[in-house]
Amino acid sequence: TILSSQAQEESRNISENIRWSLRSKYEKGNPTINYNHFMGYTKGLDGKLQPVPEEALIVQEIFHLYLSGYSSLRIKKYLEQRQKRTVMGKNTWQATVIDKMLSNEKYIGAVLMQKTYTIDFLTKQRVRNDGMIPKYFVDGNHPAIISREIFYAVQEEKLRRSYVNRRLKGKISQYALSGKLICFACGSTYIRVTRITNGSRYFVWRCGSHINKRDIACPK
């Protein structure tokens, strides 16, 4: 029991020392990056990320496809159909990997450090850092392969799709535009309504909040 307690305390001390060392590096703006299997980049002679032209083109294509309306799953199928290889040289892509790529700030030349942290030094369990400990952001750390305009446009589109999916959860989209039109004034989704003028019937799209709540929630 005594030996076990000593071993546990030694493991704790090692973990604390490693944590302190990493945090000290982060505070100085020295990121720790896993250079292996990183689509679009490799380790340069200066120790920083260096773009790989062939892979960078694939990354840029992924971002443009997403802004064109493709989902991560559809992008996966698109790349496989055109026999685009992953960073590991495989023909099979993973939609979850593509989704993470679309949110990776390293593609704009920046590094956000301490996104996750270890909560148990024995099990080494790591969780997402939602503000429990400091995060460190280094801008201009390496050459970018995605413009900031495109990157932030993708982040906005991801939030919009997430919002729409939550509102339409369990509902069947009857029309092609269902859930895709968002009211600028209140954030509600548009719904299709029927109008009759001079005996002629036609369809228009109006804010769902405006229609259902009779102008109380939304003036549009």
PDB file of N, CA and C in Angstrom, residues 88-190:
ATOM      1  N   MET A  88      -2.996   9.928 -45.190  1.00  0.00           N
ATOM      2  CA  MET A  88      -2.411   8.610 -44.968  1.00  0.00           C
ATOM      3  C   MET A  88      -2.293   7.807 -46.260  1.00  0.00           C
ATOM      4  N   GLY A  89      -2.716   8.420 -47.385  1.00  0.00           N
ATOM      5  CA  GLY A  89      -2.638   7.738 -48.669  1.00  0.00           C
ATOM      6  C   GLY A  89      -3.776   6.782 -48.938  1.00  0.00           C
ATOM      7  N   LYS A  90      -4.858   6.884 -48.157  1.00  0.00           N
ATOM      8  CA  LYS A  90      -5.996   5.987 -48.332  1.00  0.00           C
ATOM      9  C   LYS A  90      -7.047   6.616 -49.240  1.00  0.00           C
ATOM     10  N   ASN A  91      -7.903   5.757 -49.807  1.00  0.00           N
ATOM     11  CA  ASN A  91      -8.964   6.226 -50.686  1.00  0.00           C
ATOM     12  C   ASN A  91     -10.256   6.513 -49.936  1.00  0.00           C
ATOM     13  N   THR A  92     -10.344   6.040 -48.697  1.00  0.00           N
ATOM     14  CA  THR A  92     -11.551   6.220 -47.898  1.00  0.00           C
ATOM     15  C   THR A  92     -11.391   7.398 -46.939  1.00  0.00           C
ATOM     16  N   TRP A  93     -12.336   8.337 -47.008  1.00  0.00           N
ATOM     17  CA  TRP A  93     -12.338   9.501 -46.129  1.00  0.00           C
ATOM     18  C   TRP A  93     -13.351   9.312 -45.010  1.00  0.00           C
ATOM     19  N   GLN A  94     -13.177  10.081 -43.944  1.00  0.00           N
ATOM     20  CA  GLN A  94     -14.107  10.056 -42.823  1.00  0.00           C
ATOM     21  C   GLN A  94     -14.788  11.416 -42.713  1.00  0.00           C
ATOM     22  N   ALA A  95     -16.121  11.414 -42.657  1.00  0.00           N
ATOM     23  CA  ALA A  95     -16.867  12.670 -42.567  1.00  0.00           C
ATOM     24  C   ALA A  95     -16.518  13.428 -41.287  1.00  0.00           C
ATOM     25  N   THR A  96     -16.248  12.696 -40.198  1.00  0.00           N
ATOM     26  CA  THR A  96     -15.909  13.350 -38.926  1.00  0.00           C
ATOM     27  C   THR A  96     -14.570  14.074 -39.029  1.00  0.00           C
ATOM     28  N   VAL A  97     -13.633  13.497 -39.772  1.00  0.00           N
ATOM     29  CA  VAL A  97     -12.325  14.134 -39.965  1.00  0.00           C
ATOM     30  C   VAL A  97     -12.485  15.403 -40.791  1.00  0.00           C
ATOM     31  N   ILE A  98     -13.303  15.327 -41.825  1.00  0.00           N
ATOM     32  CA  ILE A  98     -13.552  16.503 -42.670  1.00  0.00           C
ATOM     33  C   ILE A  98     -14.188  17.609 -41.857  1.00  0.00           C
ATOM     34  N   ASP A  99     -15.114  17.257 -40.984  1.00  0.00           N
ATOM     35  CA  ASP A  99     -15.780  18.253 -40.145  1.00  0.00           C
ATOM     36  C   ASP A  99     -14.784  18.956 -39.220  1.00  0.00           C
ATOM     37  N   LYS A 100     -13.834  18.203 -38.675  1.00  0.00           N
ATOM     38  CA  LYS A 100     -12.809  18.801 -37.816  1.00  0.00           C
ATOM     39  C   LYS A 100     -11.871  19.697 -38.623  1.00  0.00           C
ATOM     40  N   MET A 101     -11.568  19.287 -39.831  1.00  0.00           N
ATOM     41  CA  MET A 101     -10.709  20.106 -40.699  1.00  0.00           C
ATOM     42  C   MET A 101     -11.337  21.476 -40.934  1.00  0.00           C
ATOM     43  N   LEU A 102     -12.646  21.501 -41.108  1.00  0.00           N
ATOM     44  CA  LEU A 102     -13.354  22.740 -41.396  1.00  0.00           C
ATOM     45  C   LEU A 102     -13.325  23.722 -40.226  1.00  0.00           C
ATOM     46  N   SER A 103     -12.966  23.246 -39.038  1.00  0.00           N
ATOM     47  CA  SER A 103     -12.901  24.115 -37.857  1.00  0.00           C
ATOM     48  C   SER A 103     -11.471  24.301 -37.349  1.00  0.00           C
ATOM     49  N   ASN A 104     -10.499  23.825 -38.103  1.00  0.00           N
ATOM     50  CA  ASN A 104      -9.110  23.885 -37.649  1.00  0.00           C
ATOM     51  C   ASN A 104      -8.484  25.232 -37.996  1.00  0.00           C
ATOM     52  N   GLU A 105      -8.206  26.031 -36.964  1.00  0.00           N
ATOM     53  CA  GLU A 105      -7.665  27.382 -37.161  1.00  0.00           C
ATOM     54  C   GLU A 105      -6.254  27.381 -37.732  1.00  0.00           C
ATOM     55  N   LYS A 106      -5.586  26.247 -37.727  1.00  0.00           N
ATOM     56  CA  LYS A 106      -4.218  26.194 -38.259  1.00  0.00           C
ATOM     57  C   LYS A 106      -4.181  26.471 -39.762  1.00  0.00           C
ATOM     58  N   TYR A 107      -5.313  26.258 -40.431  1.00  0.00           N
ATOM     59  CA  TYR A 107      -5.345  26.510 -41.867  1.00  0.00           C
ATOM     60  C   TYR A 107      -5.299  27.997 -42.207  1.00  0.00           C
ATOM     61  N   ILE A 108      -5.498  28.875 -41.224  1.00  0.00           N
ATOM     62  CA  ILE A 108      -5.349  30.318 -41.477  1.00  0.00           C
ATOM     63  C   ILE A 108      -4.033  30.830 -40.886  1.00  0.00           C
ATOM     64  N   GLY A 109      -3.146  29.915 -40.508  1.00  0.00           N
ATOM     65  CA  GLY A 109      -1.831  30.298 -40.007  1.00  0.00           C
ATOM     66  C   GLY A 109      -1.778  30.569 -38.525  1.00  0.00           C
ATOM     67  N   ALA A 110      -2.841  30.231 -37.798  1.00  0.00           N
ATOM     68  CA  ALA A 110      -2.896  30.477 -36.356  1.00  0.00           C
ATOM     69  C   ALA A 110      -2.909  29.157 -35.584  1.00  0.00           C
ATOM     70  N   VAL A 111      -2.636  29.254 -34.294  1.00  0.00           N
ATOM     71  CA  VAL A 111      -2.659  28.067 -33.435  1.00  0.00           C
ATOM     72  C   VAL A 111      -3.375  28.419 -32.133  1.00  0.00           C
ATOM     73  N   LEU A 112      -4.402  27.658 -31.805  1.00  0.00           N
ATOM     74  CA  LEU A 112      -5.097  27.798 -30.525  1.00  0.00           C
ATOM     75  C   LEU A 112      -4.669  26.645 -29.646  1.00  0.00           C
ATOM     76  N   MET A 113      -4.027  26.972 -28.536  1.00  0.00           N
ATOM     77  CA  MET A 113      -3.450  25.936 -27.670  1.00  0.00           C
ATOM     78  C   MET A 113      -4.310  25.684 -26.436  1.00  0.00           C
ATOM     79  N   GLN A 114      -4.242  24.481 -25.944  1.00  0.00           N
ATOM     80  CA  GLN A 114      -4.950  24.001 -24.765  1.00  0.00           C
ATOM     81  C   GLN A 114      -6.459  23.941 -25.021  1.00  0.00           C
ATOM     82  N   LYS A 115      -6.831  23.364 -26.182  1.00  0.00           N
ATOM     83  CA  LYS A 115      -8.243  23.152 -26.485  1.00  0.00           C
ATOM     84  C   LYS A 115      -8.832  22.081 -25.567  1.00  0.00           C
ATOM     85  N   THR A 116      -7.968  21.147 -25.154  1.00  0.00           N
ATOM     86  CA  THR A 116      -8.386  20.090 -24.232  1.00  0.00           C
ATOM     87  C   THR A 116      -7.394  20.039 -23.072  1.00  0.00           C
ATOM     88  N   TYR A 117      -7.773  19.370 -22.025  1.00  0.00           N
ATOM     89  CA  TYR A 117      -6.870  19.215 -20.883  1.00  0.00           C
ATOM     90  C   TYR A 117      -7.177  17.913 -20.153  1.00  0.00           C
ATOM     91  N   THR A 118      -6.207  17.446 -19.368  1.00  0.00           N
ATOM     92  CA  THR A 118      -6.339  16.185 -18.639  1.00  0.00           C
ATOM     93  C   THR A 118      -6.986  16.435 -17.287  1.00  0.00           C
ATOM     94  N   ILE A 119      -8.046  15.691 -17.003  1.00  0.00           N
ATOM     95  CA  ILE A 119      -8.743  15.871 -15.730  1.00  0.00           C
ATOM     96  C   ILE A 119      -8.345  14.801 -14.699  1.00  0.00           C
ATOM     97  N   ASP A 120      -7.714  13.738 -15.161  1.00  0.00           N
ATOM     98  CA  ASP A 120      -7.290  12.670 -14.249  1.00  0.00           C
ATOM     99  C   ASP A 120      -5.913  12.191 -14.668  1.00  0.00           C
ATOM    100  N   PHE A 121      -4.927  12.431 -13.816  1.00  0.00           N
ATOM    101  CA  PHE A 121      -3.550  12.067 -14.173  1.00  0.00           C
ATOM    102  C   PHE A 121      -3.336  10.562 -14.205  1.00  0.00           C
ATOM    103  N   LEU A 122      -4.240   9.783 -13.599  1.00  0.00           N
ATOM    104  CA  LEU A 122      -4.093   8.336 -13.597  1.00  0.00           C
ATOM    105  C   LEU A 122      -4.670   7.717 -14.877  1.00  0.00           C
ATOM    106  N   THR A 123      -5.893   8.113 -15.232  1.00  0.00           N
ATOM    107  CA  THR A 123      -6.528   7.550 -16.424  1.00  0.00           C
ATOM    108  C   THR A 123      -6.140   8.298 -17.695  1.00  0.00           C
ATOM    109  N   LYS A 124      -5.522   9.481 -17.529  1.00  0.00           N
ATOM    110  CA  LYS A 124      -5.133  10.337 -18.663  1.00  0.00           C
ATOM    111  C   LYS A 124      -6.350  10.805 -19.478  1.00  0.00           C
ATOM    112  N   GLN A 125      -7.522  10.838 -18.844  1.00  0.00           N
ATOM    113  CA  GLN A 125      -8.732  11.267 -19.543  1.00  0.00           C
ATOM    114  C   GLN A 125      -8.668  12.757 -19.863  1.00  0.00           C
ATOM    115  N   ARG A 126      -8.953  13.083 -21.125  1.00  0.00           N
ATOM    116  CA  ARG A 126      -8.925  14.469 -21.571  1.00  0.00           C
ATOM    117  C   ARG A 126     -10.332  14.920 -21.956  1.00  0.00           C
ATOM    118  N   VAL A 127     -10.634  16.170 -21.667  1.00  0.00           N
ATOM    119  CA  VAL A 127     -11.934  16.734 -21.995  1.00  0.00           C
ATOM    120  C   VAL A 127     -11.736  18.070 -22.701  1.00  0.00           C
ATOM    121  N   ARG A 128     -12.780  18.547 -23.378  1.00  0.00           N
ATOM    122  CA  ARG A 128     -12.711  19.832 -24.065  1.00  0.00           C
ATOM    123  C   ARG A 128     -12.628  20.971 -23.063  1.00  0.00           C
ATOM    124  N   ASN A 129     -11.790  21.924 -23.368  1.00  0.00           N
ATOM    125  CA  ASN A 129     -11.612  23.085 -22.492  1.00  0.00           C
ATOM    126  C   ASN A 129     -12.679  24.124 -22.822  1.00  0.00           C
ATOM    127  N   ASP A 130     -13.698  24.212 -21.972  1.00  0.00           N
ATOM    128  CA  ASP A 130     -14.774  25.172 -22.161  1.00  0.00           C
ATOM    129  C   ASP A 130     -14.602  26.391 -21.261  1.00  0.00           C
ATOM    130  N   GLY A 131     -13.346  26.740 -20.988  1.00  0.00           N
ATOM    131  CA  GLY A 131     -13.074  27.913 -20.172  1.00  0.00           C
ATOM    132  C   GLY A 131     -12.617  27.592 -18.759  1.00  0.00           C
ATOM    133  N   MET A 132     -12.445  26.317 -18.462  1.00  0.00           N
ATOM    134  CA  MET A 132     -12.009  25.929 -17.118  1.00  0.00           C
ATOM    135  C   MET A 132     -10.561  26.344 -16.874  1.00  0.00           C
ATOM    136  N   ILE A 133      -9.737  26.308 -17.905  1.00  0.00           N
ATOM    137  CA  ILE A 133      -8.344  26.740 -17.797  1.00  0.00           C
ATOM    138  C   ILE A 133      -8.047  27.661 -18.983  1.00  0.00           C
ATOM    139  N   PRO A 134      -6.976  28.458 -18.931  1.00  0.00           N
ATOM    140  CA  PRO A 134      -6.696  29.414 -20.018  1.00  0.00           C
ATOM    141  C   PRO A 134      -6.398  28.733 -21.357  1.00  0.00           C
ATOM    142  N   LYS A 135      -6.768  29.425 -22.433  1.00  0.00           N
ATOM    143  CA  LYS A 135      -6.380  29.031 -23.780  1.00  0.00           C
ATOM    144  C   LYS A 135      -5.390  30.075 -24.296  1.00  0.00           C
ATOM    145  N   TYR A 136      -4.542  29.670 -25.232  1.00  0.00           N
ATOM    146  CA  TYR A 136      -3.509  30.562 -25.758  1.00  0.00           C
ATOM    147  C   TYR A 136      -3.587  30.565 -27.283  1.00  0.00           C
ATOM    148  N   PHE A 137      -3.637  31.758 -27.856  1.00  0.00           N
ATOM    149  CA  PHE A 137      -3.793  31.907 -29.300  1.00  0.00           C
ATOM    150  C   PHE A 137      -2.568  32.590 -29.887  1.00  0.00           C
ATOM    151  N   VAL A 138      -1.951  31.941 -30.879  1.00  0.00           N
ATOM    152  CA  VAL A 138      -0.787  32.496 -31.563  1.00  0.00           C
ATOM    153  C   VAL A 138      -1.165  32.745 -33.015  1.00  0.00           C
ATOM    154  N   ASP A 139      -1.155  34.001 -33.418  1.00  0.00           N
ATOM    155  CA  ASP A 139      -1.510  34.359 -34.786  1.00  0.00           C
ATOM    156  C   ASP A 139      -0.246  34.479 -35.642  1.00  0.00           C
ATOM    157  N   GLY A 140      -0.359  34.147 -36.929  1.00  0.00           N
ATOM    158  CA  GLY A 140       0.783  34.252 -37.830  1.00  0.00           C
ATOM    159  C   GLY A 140       1.909  33.302 -37.500  1.00  0.00           C
ATOM    160  N   ASN A 141       1.572  32.139 -36.985  1.00  0.00           N
ATOM    161  CA  ASN A 141       2.605  31.177 -36.595  1.00  0.00           C
ATOM    162  C   ASN A 141       3.248  30.494 -37.799  1.00  0.00           C
ATOM    163  N   HIS A 142       2.487  30.351 -38.886  1.00  0.00           N
ATOM    164  CA  HIS A 142       2.984  29.649 -40.074  1.00  0.00           C
ATOM    165  C   HIS A 142       2.169  30.110 -41.282  1.00  0.00           C
ATOM    166  N   PRO A 143       2.582  29.768 -42.500  1.00  0.00           N
ATOM    167  CA  PRO A 143       1.840  30.187 -43.699  1.00  0.00           C
ATOM    168  C   PRO A 143       0.420  29.627 -43.724  1.00  0.00           C
ATOM    169  N   ALA A 144      -0.522  30.459 -44.127  1.00  0.00           N
ATOM    170  CA  ALA A 144      -1.919  30.034 -44.226  1.00  0.00           C
ATOM    171  C   ALA A 144      -2.197  29.434 -45.600  1.00  0.00           C
ATOM    172  N   ILE A 145      -3.153  28.508 -45.657  1.00  0.00           N
ATOM    173  CA  ILE A 145      -3.575  27.960 -46.944  1.00  0.00           C
ATOM    174  C   ILE A 145      -5.064  28.231 -47.183  1.00  0.00           C
ATOM    175  N   ILE A 146      -5.743  28.800 -46.169  1.00  0.00           N
ATOM    176  CA  ILE A 146      -7.144  29.201 -46.289  1.00  0.00           C
ATOM    177  C   ILE A 146      -7.251  30.664 -45.848  1.00  0.00           C
ATOM    178  N   SER A 147      -7.931  31.480 -46.630  1.00  0.00           N
ATOM    179  CA  SER A 147      -8.095  32.887 -46.252  1.00  0.00           C
ATOM    180  C   SER A 147      -9.018  32.994 -45.043  1.00  0.00           C
ATOM    181  N   ARG A 148      -8.858  34.062 -44.284  1.00  0.00           N
ATOM    182  CA  ARG A 148      -9.693  34.267 -43.101  1.00  0.00           C
ATOM    183  C   ARG A 148     -11.156  34.461 -43.494  1.00  0.00           C
ATOM    184  N   GLU A 149     -11.398  35.126 -44.628  1.00  0.00           N
ATOM    185  CA  GLU A 149     -12.765  35.350 -45.071  1.00  0.00           C
ATOM    186  C   GLU A 149     -13.492  34.023 -45.289  1.00  0.00           C
ATOM    187  N   ILE A 150     -12.809  33.090 -45.973  1.00  0.00           N
ATOM    188  CA  ILE A 150     -13.420  31.787 -46.241  1.00  0.00           C
ATOM    189  C   ILE A 150     -13.559  30.991 -44.950  1.00  0.00           C
ATOM    190  N   PHE A 151     -12.537  31.019 -44.108  1.00  0.00           N
ATOM    191  CA  PHE A 151     -12.572  30.243 -42.872  1.00  0.00           C
ATOM    192  C   PHE A 151     -13.725  30.683 -41.973  1.00  0.00           C
ATOM    193  N   TYR A 152     -13.858  31.983 -41.755  1.00  0.00           N
ATOM    194  CA  TYR A 152     -14.913  32.472 -40.866  1.00  0.00           C
ATOM    195  C   TYR A 152     -16.285  32.345 -41.506  1.00  0.00           C
ATOM    196  N   ALA A 153     -16.353  32.390 -42.834  1.00  0.00           N
ATOM    197  CA  ALA A 153     -17.621  32.147 -43.517  1.00  0.00           C
ATOM    198  C   ALA A 153     -18.073  30.707 -43.278  1.00  0.00           C
ATOM    199  N   VAL A 154     -17.115  29.773 -43.273  1.00  0.00           N
ATOM    200  CA  VAL A 154     -17.428  28.371 -42.994  1.00  0.00           C
ATOM    201  C   VAL A 154     -17.920  28.203 -41.562  1.00  0.00           C
ATOM    202  N   GLN A 155     -17.297  28.910 -40.608  1.00  0.00           N
ATOM    203  CA  GLN A 155     -17.733  28.793 -39.212  1.00  0.00           C
ATOM    204  C   GLN A 155     -19.153  29.309 -39.050  1.00  0.00           C
ATOM    205  N   GLU A 156     -19.476  30.413 -39.713  1.00  0.00           N
ATOM    206  CA  GLU A 156     -20.833  30.949 -39.660  1.00  0.00           C
ATOM    207  C   GLU A 156     -21.831  29.979 -40.280  1.00  0.00           C
ATOM    208  N   GLU A 157     -21.437  29.355 -41.384  1.00  0.00           N
ATOM    209  CA  GLU A 157     -22.318  28.395 -42.048  1.00  0.00           C
ATOM    210  C   GLU A 157     -22.539  27.160 -41.185  1.00  0.00           C
ATOM    211  N   LYS A 158     -21.507  26.730 -40.473  1.00  0.00           N
ATOM    212  CA  LYS A 158     -21.653  25.578 -39.573  1.00  0.00           C
ATOM    213  C   LYS A 158     -22.640  25.903 -38.447  1.00  0.00           C
ATOM    214  N   LEU A 159     -22.553  27.120 -37.911  1.00  0.00           N
ATOM    215  CA  LEU A 159     -23.489  27.531 -36.864  1.00  0.00           C
ATOM    216  C   LEU A 159     -24.912  27.606 -37.411  1.00  0.00           C
ATOM    217  N   ARG A 160     -25.046  28.130 -38.625  1.00  0.00           N
ATOM    218  CA  ARG A 160     -26.380  28.243 -39.226  1.00  0.00           C
ATOM    219  C   ARG A 160     -27.000  26.858 -39.437  1.00  0.00           C
ATOM    220  N   ARG A 161     -26.211  25.923 -39.952  1.00  0.00           N
ATOM    221  CA  ARG A 161     -26.741  24.576 -40.194  1.00  0.00           C
ATOM    222  C   ARG A 161     -27.093  23.889 -38.875  1.00  0.00           C
ATOM    223  N   SER A 162     -26.263  24.097 -37.861  1.00  0.00           N
ATOM    224  CA  SER A 162     -26.542  23.510 -36.554  1.00  0.00           C
ATOM    225  C   SER A 162     -27.848  24.055 -35.990  1.00  0.00           C
ATOM    226  N   TYR A 163     -28.040  25.367 -36.160  1.00  0.00           N
ATOM    227  CA  TYR A 163     -29.265  26.016 -35.676  1.00  0.00           C
ATOM    228  C   TYR A 163     -30.487  25.471 -36.402  1.00  0.00           C
ATOM    229  N   VAL A 164     -30.394  25.360 -37.711  1.00  0.00           N
ATOM    230  CA  VAL A 164     -31.512  24.856 -38.507  1.00  0.00           C
ATOM    231  C   VAL A 164     -31.816  23.409 -38.156  1.00  0.00           C
ATOM    232  N   ASN A 165     -30.776  22.606 -37.993  1.00  0.00           N
ATOM    233  CA  ASN A 165     -30.976  21.190 -37.663  1.00  0.00           C
ATOM    234  C   ASN A 165     -31.672  21.014 -36.326  1.00  0.00           C
ATOM    235  N   ARG A 166     -31.335  21.886 -35.363  1.00  0.00           N
ATOM    236  CA  ARG A 166     -31.996  21.802 -34.055  1.00  0.00           C
ATOM    237  C   ARG A 166     -33.477  22.150 -34.177  1.00  0.00           C
ATOM    238  N   ARG A 167     -33.793  23.147 -34.991  1.00  0.00           N
ATOM    239  CA  ARG A 167     -35.186  23.567 -35.148  1.00  0.00           C
ATOM    240  C   ARG A 167     -36.008  22.549 -35.927  1.00  0.00           C
ATOM    241  N   LEU A 168     -35.342  21.825 -36.839  1.00  0.00           N
ATOM    242  CA  LEU A 168     -36.050  20.862 -37.671  1.00  0.00           C
ATOM    243  C   LEU A 168     -35.913  19.429 -37.164  1.00  0.00           C
ATOM    244  N   LYS A 169     -35.383  19.262 -35.974  1.00  0.00           N
ATOM    245  CA  LYS A 169     -35.151  17.913 -35.442  1.00  0.00           C
ATOM    246  C   LYS A 169     -36.468  17.134 -35.378  1.00  0.00           C
ATOM    247  N   GLY A 170     -36.495  15.988 -36.038  1.00  0.00           N
ATOM    248  CA  GLY A 170     -37.681  15.154 -36.036  1.00  0.00           C
ATOM    249  C   GLY A 170     -38.733  15.555 -37.048  1.00  0.00           C
ATOM    250  N   LYS A 171     -38.495  16.670 -37.769  1.00  0.00           N
ATOM    251  CA  LYS A 171     -39.463  17.120 -38.755  1.00  0.00           C
ATOM    252  C   LYS A 171     -39.016  16.711 -40.157  1.00  0.00           C
ATOM    253  N   ILE A 172     -39.980  16.514 -41.015  1.00  0.00           N
ATOM    254  CA  ILE A 172     -39.690  16.143 -42.401  1.00  0.00           C
ATOM    255  C   ILE A 172     -39.743  17.395 -43.260  1.00  0.00           C
ATOM    256  N   SER A 173     -38.701  17.636 -44.033  1.00  0.00           N
ATOM    257  CA  SER A 173     -38.658  18.798 -44.915  1.00  0.00           C
ATOM    258  C   SER A 173     -39.529  18.528 -46.138  1.00  0.00           C
ATOM    259  N   GLN A 174     -40.653  19.220 -46.215  1.00  0.00           N
ATOM    260  CA  GLN A 174     -41.594  18.973 -47.300  1.00  0.00           C
ATOM    261  C   GLN A 174     -41.170  19.650 -48.592  1.00  0.00           C
ATOM    262  N   TYR A 175     -40.489  20.813 -48.466  1.00  0.00           N
ATOM    263  CA  TYR A 175     -40.090  21.581 -49.634  1.00  0.00           C
ATOM    264  C   TYR A 175     -38.578  21.754 -49.673  1.00  0.00           C
ATOM    265  N   ALA A 176     -38.070  22.064 -50.836  1.00  0.00           N
ATOM    266  CA  ALA A 176     -36.616  22.163 -51.027  1.00  0.00           C
ATOM    267  C   ALA A 176     -35.997  23.270 -50.176  1.00  0.00           C
ATOM    268  N   LEU A 177     -36.749  24.353 -49.934  1.00  0.00           N
ATOM    269  CA  LEU A 177     -36.216  25.481 -49.169  1.00  0.00           C
ATOM    270  C   LEU A 177     -36.544  25.414 -47.686  1.00  0.00           C
ATOM    271  N   SER A 178     -37.254  24.374 -47.256  1.00  0.00           N
ATOM    272  CA  SER A 178     -37.630  24.261 -45.849  1.00  0.00           C
ATOM    273  C   SER A 178     -36.394  24.217 -44.951  1.00  0.00           C
ATOM    274  N   GLY A 179     -36.372  25.112 -43.961  1.00  0.00           N
ATOM    275  CA  GLY A 179     -35.265  25.142 -43.010  1.00  0.00           C
ATOM    276  C   GLY A 179     -34.018  25.816 -43.509  1.00  0.00           C
ATOM    277  N   LYS A 180     -34.031  26.316 -44.751  1.00  0.00           N
ATOM    278  CA  LYS A 180     -32.828  26.912 -45.319  1.00  0.00           C
ATOM    279  C   LYS A 180     -32.885  28.437 -45.361  1.00  0.00           C
ATOM    280  N   LEU A 181     -34.075  28.991 -45.181  1.00  0.00           N
ATOM    281  CA  LEU A 181     -34.230  30.444 -45.178  1.00  0.00           C
ATOM    282  C   LEU A 181     -34.405  30.921 -43.741  1.00  0.00           C
ATOM    283  N   ILE A 182     -33.538  31.824 -43.313  1.00  0.00           N
ATOM    284  CA  ILE A 182     -33.549  32.322 -41.940  1.00  0.00           C
ATOM    285  C   ILE A 182     -33.913  33.796 -41.931  1.00  0.00           C
ATOM    286  N   CYS A 183     -34.809  34.185 -41.031  1.00  0.00           N
ATOM    287  CA  CYS A 183     -35.215  35.581 -40.914  1.00  0.00           C
ATOM    288  C   CYS A 183     -34.087  36.404 -40.306  1.00  0.00           C
ATOM    289  N   PHE A 184     -33.711  37.484 -40.983  1.00  0.00           N
ATOM    290  CA  PHE A 184     -32.629  38.337 -40.507  1.00  0.00           C
ATOM    291  C   PHE A 184     -33.006  39.073 -39.217  1.00  0.00           C
ATOM    292  N   ALA A 185     -34.299  39.353 -39.053  1.00  0.00           N
ATOM    293  CA  ALA A 185     -34.746  40.156 -37.911  1.00  0.00           C
ATOM    294  C   ALA A 185     -34.827  39.371 -36.609  1.00  0.00           C
ATOM    295  N   CYS A 186     -35.333  38.117 -36.674  1.00  0.00           N
ATOM    296  CA  CYS A 186     -35.552  37.378 -35.418  1.00  0.00           C
ATOM    297  C   CYS A 186     -34.884  36.012 -35.376  1.00  0.00           C
ATOM    298  N   GLY A 187     -34.362  35.527 -36.512  1.00  0.00           N
ATOM    299  CA  GLY A 187     -33.663  34.238 -36.514  1.00  0.00           C
ATOM    300  C   GLY A 187     -34.555  33.035 -36.725  1.00  0.00           C
ATOM    301  N   SER A 188     -35.866  33.237 -36.924  1.00  0.00           N
ATOM    302  CA  SER A 188     -36.776  32.121 -37.164  1.00  0.00           C
ATOM    303  C   SER A 188     -36.634  31.632 -38.606  1.00  0.00           C
ATOM    304  N   THR A 189     -37.045  30.406 -38.843  1.00  0.00           N
ATOM    305  CA  THR A 189     -37.016  29.881 -40.199  1.00  0.00           C
ATOM    306  C   THR A 189     -38.258  30.334 -40.959  1.00  0.00           C
ATOM    307  N   TYR A 190     -38.099  30.481 -42.266  1.00  0.00           N
ATOM    308  CA  TYR A 190     -39.223  30.874 -43.117  1.00  0.00           C
ATOM    309  C   TYR A 190     -40.105  29.658 -43.397  1.00  0.00           C
TER     310      TYR A 190
END
